[in-house]
Amino acid sequence: MASTADPSAQLYFLPNILHNQCLTSVKFISACFAGAVAGILGLQNWRGFALFAVSVLSTSFVMYAVNCKGKPSRYLPGGLGELVNPGQDNIFTFILVWTLFYGIVHVYE
């Protein structure tokens, strides 16, 4: 059997990399729930974004402790940076759901 000469090419298994899409889904759902909570609670300005930051950090910590077993560089190509990065689309999702729930709950105030 022929093997590749580059040892770093064997560090990542492609099906596992493709399975990391569930990480994106968890971050998306976390952003949706945080936006709903911020809207229902009536948070405005920096308090809503602080809730988003707490949500991202707590989700990342749970993924770090439970799924990655304390070694994210072993499971993710970007390591801890990829785990903590909220992503631009998740920030926009948070703002969309935040304003939606704020408008639904606090319409007559």
CSV table of C-alpha atoms in Angstrom, one decimal, residues 14-103:
chain,number,residue,atom,x,y,z
A,14,LEU,CA,-12.5,13.7,6.0
A,15,PRO,CA,-15.7,12.1,7.3
A,16,ASN,CA,-15.1,13.6,10.7
A,17,ILE,CA,-14.4,17.0,9.2
A,18,LEU,CA,-17.7,16.8,7.4
A,19,HIS,CA,-19.4,15.8,10.6
A,20,ASN,CA,-18.2,19.0,12.2
A,21,GLN,CA,-21.2,20.7,10.5
A,22,CYS,CA,-23.2,19.8,13.6
A,23,LEU,CA,-21.0,22.3,15.4
A,24,THR,CA,-22.3,25.0,13.1
A,25,SER,CA,-25.9,23.8,13.8
A,26,VAL,CA,-25.4,23.9,17.5
A,27,LYS,CA,-24.0,27.5,17.3
A,28,PHE,CA,-27.0,28.5,15.1
A,29,ILE,CA,-29.5,27.1,17.5
A,30,SER,CA,-27.8,28.7,20.4
A,31,ALA,CA,-27.9,32.1,18.7
A,32,CYS,CA,-31.6,31.6,18.0
A,33,PHE,CA,-32.4,30.8,21.6
A,34,ALA,CA,-30.3,33.6,22.9
A,35,GLY,CA,-32.1,36.0,20.6
A,36,ALA,CA,-35.4,34.8,21.8
A,37,VAL,CA,-34.4,35.2,25.4
A,38,ALA,CA,-33.1,38.7,24.8
A,39,GLY,CA,-36.3,39.7,23.0
A,40,ILE,CA,-38.6,38.2,25.6
A,41,LEU,CA,-36.7,39.8,28.5
A,42,GLY,CA,-36.8,43.1,26.7
A,43,LEU,CA,-33.0,43.6,26.7
A,44,GLN,CA,-31.8,46.6,24.8
A,45,ASN,CA,-28.5,47.9,23.5
A,46,TRP,CA,-25.3,46.4,25.1
A,47,ARG,CA,-27.2,44.1,27.4
A,48,GLY,CA,-28.6,42.1,24.5
A,49,PHE,CA,-25.1,41.7,23.0
A,50,ALA,CA,-23.7,40.8,26.4
A,51,LEU,CA,-26.3,38.0,26.5
A,52,PHE,CA,-25.1,36.9,23.1
A,53,ALA,CA,-21.5,36.9,24.3
A,54,VAL,CA,-22.4,34.8,27.4
A,55,SER,CA,-24.3,32.4,25.1
A,56,VAL,CA,-21.4,32.0,22.8
A,57,LEU,CA,-18.9,31.4,25.6
A,58,SER,CA,-21.2,29.0,27.5
A,59,THR,CA,-21.9,27.0,24.3
A,60,SER,CA,-18.2,26.9,23.5
A,61,PHE,CA,-17.3,25.8,27.0
A,62,VAL,CA,-19.8,22.9,26.9
A,63,MET,CA,-18.5,21.8,23.5
A,64,TYR,CA,-14.9,22.1,24.8
A,65,ALA,CA,-15.6,20.1,27.9
A,66,VAL,CA,-18.1,17.5,26.6
A,67,ASN,CA,-17.4,16.9,22.9
A,68,CYS,CA,-13.8,17.8,22.6
A,69,LYS,CA,-12.7,16.4,26.0
A,70,GLY,CA,-10.5,19.4,26.6
A,71,LYS,CA,-8.5,19.1,23.4
A,72,PRO,CA,-10.3,21.0,20.6
A,73,SER,CA,-7.2,21.0,18.3
A,74,ARG,CA,-7.5,17.2,18.1
A,75,TYR,CA,-11.0,17.4,16.8
A,76,LEU,CA,-11.2,20.8,14.9
A,77,PRO,CA,-8.7,22.1,12.3
A,78,GLY,CA,-8.9,25.6,13.8
A,79,GLY,CA,-8.7,24.4,17.4
A,80,LEU,CA,-10.0,26.6,20.2
A,81,GLY,CA,-10.4,29.6,17.8
A,82,GLU,CA,-12.8,27.8,15.6
A,83,LEU,CA,-14.8,26.6,18.7
A,84,VAL,CA,-15.2,30.1,20.2
A,85,ASN,CA,-15.8,32.0,16.9
A,86,PRO,CA,-19.5,32.9,16.8
A,87,GLY,CA,-19.6,33.4,13.0
A,88,GLN,CA,-21.1,36.4,11.2
A,89,ASP,CA,-24.2,34.6,10.2
A,90,ASN,CA,-24.9,33.6,13.8
A,91,ILE,CA,-24.6,37.3,14.9
A,92,PHE,CA,-27.2,38.3,12.2
A,93,THR,CA,-29.4,35.4,13.3
A,94,PHE,CA,-29.3,36.6,16.9
A,95,ILE,CA,-30.2,40.1,15.9
A,96,LEU,CA,-33.1,38.9,13.7
A,97,VAL,CA,-34.6,36.7,16.4
A,98,TRP,CA,-34.0,39.3,19.1
A,99,THR,CA,-35.9,42.0,17.2
A,100,LEU,CA,-38.6,39.5,16.2
A,101,PHE,CA,-39.3,38.4,19.8
A,102,TYR,CA,-38.9,41.9,21.1
A,103,GLY,CA,-41.5,43.2,18.6
